[in-house]
CSV table of C-alpha atoms in Angstrom, one decimal:
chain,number,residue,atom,x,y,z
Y,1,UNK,CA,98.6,145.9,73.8
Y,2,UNK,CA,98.3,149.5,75.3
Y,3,UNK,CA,95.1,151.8,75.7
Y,4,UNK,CA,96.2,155.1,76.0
Y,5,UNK,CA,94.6,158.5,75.1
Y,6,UNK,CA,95.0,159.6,71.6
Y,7,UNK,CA,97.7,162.1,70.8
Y,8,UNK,CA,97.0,164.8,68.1
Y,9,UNK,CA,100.6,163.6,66.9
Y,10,UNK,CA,99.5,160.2,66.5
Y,11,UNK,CA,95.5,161.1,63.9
Y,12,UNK,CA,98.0,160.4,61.0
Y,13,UNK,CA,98.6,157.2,61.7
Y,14,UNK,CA,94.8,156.5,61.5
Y,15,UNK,CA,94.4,156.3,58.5
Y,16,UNK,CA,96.7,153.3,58.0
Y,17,UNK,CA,93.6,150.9,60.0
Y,18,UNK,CA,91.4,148.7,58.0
Y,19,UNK,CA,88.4,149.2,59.4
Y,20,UNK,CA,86.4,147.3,56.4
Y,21,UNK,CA,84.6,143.9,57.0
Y,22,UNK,CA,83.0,141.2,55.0
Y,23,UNK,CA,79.5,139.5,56.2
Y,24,UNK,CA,77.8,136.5,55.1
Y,25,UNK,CA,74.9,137.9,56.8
Y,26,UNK,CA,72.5,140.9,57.6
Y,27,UNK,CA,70.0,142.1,59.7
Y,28,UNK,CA,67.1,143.0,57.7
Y,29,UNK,CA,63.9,145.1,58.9
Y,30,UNK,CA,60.5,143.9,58.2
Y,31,UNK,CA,57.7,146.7,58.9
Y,32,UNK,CA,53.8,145.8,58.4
Y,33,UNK,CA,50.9,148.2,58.6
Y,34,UNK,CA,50.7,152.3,58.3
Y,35,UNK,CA,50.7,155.3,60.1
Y,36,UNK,CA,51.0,154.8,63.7
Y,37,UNK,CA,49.7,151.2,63.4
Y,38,UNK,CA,52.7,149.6,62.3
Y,39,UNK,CA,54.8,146.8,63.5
Y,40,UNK,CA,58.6,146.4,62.7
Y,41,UNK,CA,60.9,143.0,63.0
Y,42,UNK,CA,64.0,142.6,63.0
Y,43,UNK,CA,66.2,139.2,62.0
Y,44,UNK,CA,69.5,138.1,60.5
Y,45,UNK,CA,69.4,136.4,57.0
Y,46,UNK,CA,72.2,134.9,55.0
Y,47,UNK,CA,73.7,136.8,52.3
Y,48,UNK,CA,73.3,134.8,49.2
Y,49,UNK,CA,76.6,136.9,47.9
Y,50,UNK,CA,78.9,138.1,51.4
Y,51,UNK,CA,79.2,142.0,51.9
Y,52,UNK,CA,82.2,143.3,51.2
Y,53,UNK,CA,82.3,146.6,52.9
Y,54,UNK,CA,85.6,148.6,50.8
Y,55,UNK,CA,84.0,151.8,50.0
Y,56,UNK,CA,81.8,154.5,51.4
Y,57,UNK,CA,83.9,153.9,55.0
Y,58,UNK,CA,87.2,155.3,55.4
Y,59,UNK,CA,89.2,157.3,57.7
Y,60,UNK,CA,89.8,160.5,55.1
Y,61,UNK,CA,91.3,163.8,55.9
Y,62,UNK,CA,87.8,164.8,56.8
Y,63,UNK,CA,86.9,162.9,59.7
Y,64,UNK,CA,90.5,162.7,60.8
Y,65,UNK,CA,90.4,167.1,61.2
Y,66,UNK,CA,87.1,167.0,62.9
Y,67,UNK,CA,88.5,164.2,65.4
Y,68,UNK,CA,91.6,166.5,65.7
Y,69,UNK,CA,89.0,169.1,67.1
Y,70,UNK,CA,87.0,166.7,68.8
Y,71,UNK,CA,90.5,165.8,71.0
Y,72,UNK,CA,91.7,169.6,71.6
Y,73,UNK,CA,88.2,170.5,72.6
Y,74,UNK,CA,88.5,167.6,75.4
Y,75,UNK,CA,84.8,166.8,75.6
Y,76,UNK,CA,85.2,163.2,75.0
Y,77,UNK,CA,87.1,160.0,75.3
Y,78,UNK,CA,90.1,159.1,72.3
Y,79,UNK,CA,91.7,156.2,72.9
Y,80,UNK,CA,94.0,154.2,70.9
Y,81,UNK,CA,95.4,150.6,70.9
Y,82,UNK,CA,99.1,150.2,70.6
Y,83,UNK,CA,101.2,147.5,69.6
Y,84,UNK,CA,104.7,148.7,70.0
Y,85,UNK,CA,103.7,152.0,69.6
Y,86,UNK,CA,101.6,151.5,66.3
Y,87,UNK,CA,97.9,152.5,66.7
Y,88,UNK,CA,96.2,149.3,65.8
Y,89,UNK,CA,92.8,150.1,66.6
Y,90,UNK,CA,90.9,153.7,68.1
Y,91,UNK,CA,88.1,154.8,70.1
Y,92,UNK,CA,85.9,158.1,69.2
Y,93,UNK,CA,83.5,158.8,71.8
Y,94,UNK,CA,81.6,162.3,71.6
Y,95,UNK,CA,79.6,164.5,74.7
Y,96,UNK,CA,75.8,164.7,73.3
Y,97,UNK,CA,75.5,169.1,74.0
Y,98,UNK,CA,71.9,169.1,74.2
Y,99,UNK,CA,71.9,165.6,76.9
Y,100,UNK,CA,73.8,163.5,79.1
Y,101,UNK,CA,74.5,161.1,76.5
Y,102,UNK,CA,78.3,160.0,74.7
Y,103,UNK,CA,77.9,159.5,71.1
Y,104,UNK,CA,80.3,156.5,69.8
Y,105,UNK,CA,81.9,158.0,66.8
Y,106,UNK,CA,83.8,155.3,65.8
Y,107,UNK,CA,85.2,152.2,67.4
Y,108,UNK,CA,87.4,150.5,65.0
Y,109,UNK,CA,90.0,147.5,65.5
Y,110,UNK,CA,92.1,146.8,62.3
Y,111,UNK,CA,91.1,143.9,60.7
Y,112,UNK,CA,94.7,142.4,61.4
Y,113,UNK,CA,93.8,142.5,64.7
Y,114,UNK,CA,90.5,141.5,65.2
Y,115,UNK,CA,89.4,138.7,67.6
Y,116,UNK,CA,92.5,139.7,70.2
Y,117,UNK,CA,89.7,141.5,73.0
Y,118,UNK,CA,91.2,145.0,71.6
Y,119,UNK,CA,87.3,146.4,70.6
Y,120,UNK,CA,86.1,144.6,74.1
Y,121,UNK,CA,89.0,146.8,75.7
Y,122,UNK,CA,88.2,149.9,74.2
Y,123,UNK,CA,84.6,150.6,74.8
Y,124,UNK,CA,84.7,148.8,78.4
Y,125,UNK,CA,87.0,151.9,79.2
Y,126,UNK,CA,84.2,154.1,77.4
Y,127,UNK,CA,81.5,152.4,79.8
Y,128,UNK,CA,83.7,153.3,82.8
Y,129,UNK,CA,84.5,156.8,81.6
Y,130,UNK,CA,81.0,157.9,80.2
Y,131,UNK,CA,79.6,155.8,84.9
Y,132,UNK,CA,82.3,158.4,85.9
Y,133,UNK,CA,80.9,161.7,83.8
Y,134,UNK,CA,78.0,160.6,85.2
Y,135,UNK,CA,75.9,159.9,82.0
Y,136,UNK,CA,73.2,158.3,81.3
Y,137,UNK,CA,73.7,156.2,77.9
Y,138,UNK,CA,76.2,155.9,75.0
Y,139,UNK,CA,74.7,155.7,71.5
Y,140,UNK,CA,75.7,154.6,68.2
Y,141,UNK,CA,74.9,153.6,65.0
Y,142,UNK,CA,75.8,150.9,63.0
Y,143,UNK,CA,74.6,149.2,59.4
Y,144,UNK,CA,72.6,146.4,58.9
Y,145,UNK,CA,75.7,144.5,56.8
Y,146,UNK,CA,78.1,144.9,60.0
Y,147,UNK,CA,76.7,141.3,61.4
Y,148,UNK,CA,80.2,141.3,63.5
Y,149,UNK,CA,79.6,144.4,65.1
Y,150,UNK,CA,76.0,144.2,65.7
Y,151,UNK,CA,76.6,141.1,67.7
Y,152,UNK,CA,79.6,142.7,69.4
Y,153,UNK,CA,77.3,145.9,70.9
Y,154,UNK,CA,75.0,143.0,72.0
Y,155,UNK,CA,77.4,141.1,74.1
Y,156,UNK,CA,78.8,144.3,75.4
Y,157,UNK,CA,74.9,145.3,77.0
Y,158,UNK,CA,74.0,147.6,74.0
Y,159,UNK,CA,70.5,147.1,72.7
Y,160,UNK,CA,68.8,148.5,70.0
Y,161,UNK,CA,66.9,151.1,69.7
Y,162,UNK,CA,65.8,152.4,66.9
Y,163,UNK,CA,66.7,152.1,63.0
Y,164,UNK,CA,65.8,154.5,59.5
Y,165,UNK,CA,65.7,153.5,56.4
Y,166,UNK,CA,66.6,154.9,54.3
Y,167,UNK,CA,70.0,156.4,55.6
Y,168,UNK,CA,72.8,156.2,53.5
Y,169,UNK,CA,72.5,158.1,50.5
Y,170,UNK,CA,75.8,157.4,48.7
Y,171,UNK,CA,75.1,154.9,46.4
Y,172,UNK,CA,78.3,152.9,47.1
Y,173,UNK,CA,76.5,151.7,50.1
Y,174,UNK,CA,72.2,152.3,49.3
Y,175,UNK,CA,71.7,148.9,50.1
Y,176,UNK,CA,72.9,149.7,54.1
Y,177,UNK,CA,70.2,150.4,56.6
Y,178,UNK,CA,70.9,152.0,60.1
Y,179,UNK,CA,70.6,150.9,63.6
Y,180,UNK,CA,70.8,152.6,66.5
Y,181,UNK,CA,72.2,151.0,69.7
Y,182,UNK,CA,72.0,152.3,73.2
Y,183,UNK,CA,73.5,151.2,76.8
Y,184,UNK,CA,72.1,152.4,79.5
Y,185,UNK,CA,74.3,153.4,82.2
């Protein structure tokens, strides 16, 4: 396996990554009191039914053009894992323009290839690239459902940091909460 910088030769071949899961867990947000008295907690709970996450998250001609501009503008990281030359998995990693702070886009592994240290790969280089731009943080955002992720951002240093409810409009995926991760550099 390869990290290299994405080409803009190479977005097509994005959209041939899986980048769906399935959970048999979520976290799930708990908030008790009102106004500025309240309390929140957070915990994972078994799914009675896993999450199958198939729609509502895919790599369309949308997000693929505005990551195309993203890469010719050059303020950011875009990396790619190759195997043999096919992009198995991507990194998306934005400058914040209004703080010193890289926004993580996307970090997807296709689920082919998951489990191989490809994710772990990708966003230590984003770690070491966001110490050398001298930033403070990287943020994301995640959902609830994505148990596998959420504990991957927490082995990596990541903590959260915030959450919002509700976040995801499109009924495909309403029953989805938000949360926010940060690492401090």
């Amino acid at each position: 396996m390869e990290l290299r910088p994405l080409h803009p030769s190479e977005i097509g071949q994005l959209s041939e990554i899986d980048p769906n899961y399935v959970s048999d867990s979520e976290l799930v947000l708990e908030c008790e009191g009102q106004g500025l008295q309240v309390t929140f907690r957070i915990y994972e709970r078994a799914r009675a039914v896993p999450y199958v996450k198939r729609a509502g998250y895919s790599l369309d001609a949308n997000y693929l053009r505005g990551l195309l501009q993203r890469i010719n503008a050059g303020r950011g990281l875009y990396l790619g894992a190759y195997e043999a030359d096919k992009v198995v998995g991507f990194l998306d990693l934005s400058l914040e323009s209004w703080r010193p702070v890289a926004s993580l886009e996307w970090i997807v592994v296709d689920s082919a290839w998951r489990g191989k240290g490809i994710g772990k790969a990708l966003l230590q280089e984003a770690i070491a690239w966001a110490r050398s731009n001298n930033l403070a943080a990287i943020a994301l955002e995640t959902q609830t459902t994505n148990i596998h992720a959420c504990r991957f951002y927490e082995r990596m240093g990541f903590r959260i940091c915030g959450f919002q409810d509700p976040f995801y409009f499109n009924p495909l995926v309403e029953e989805e909460k938000a949360i926010y991760w940060i690492y401090e550099l």
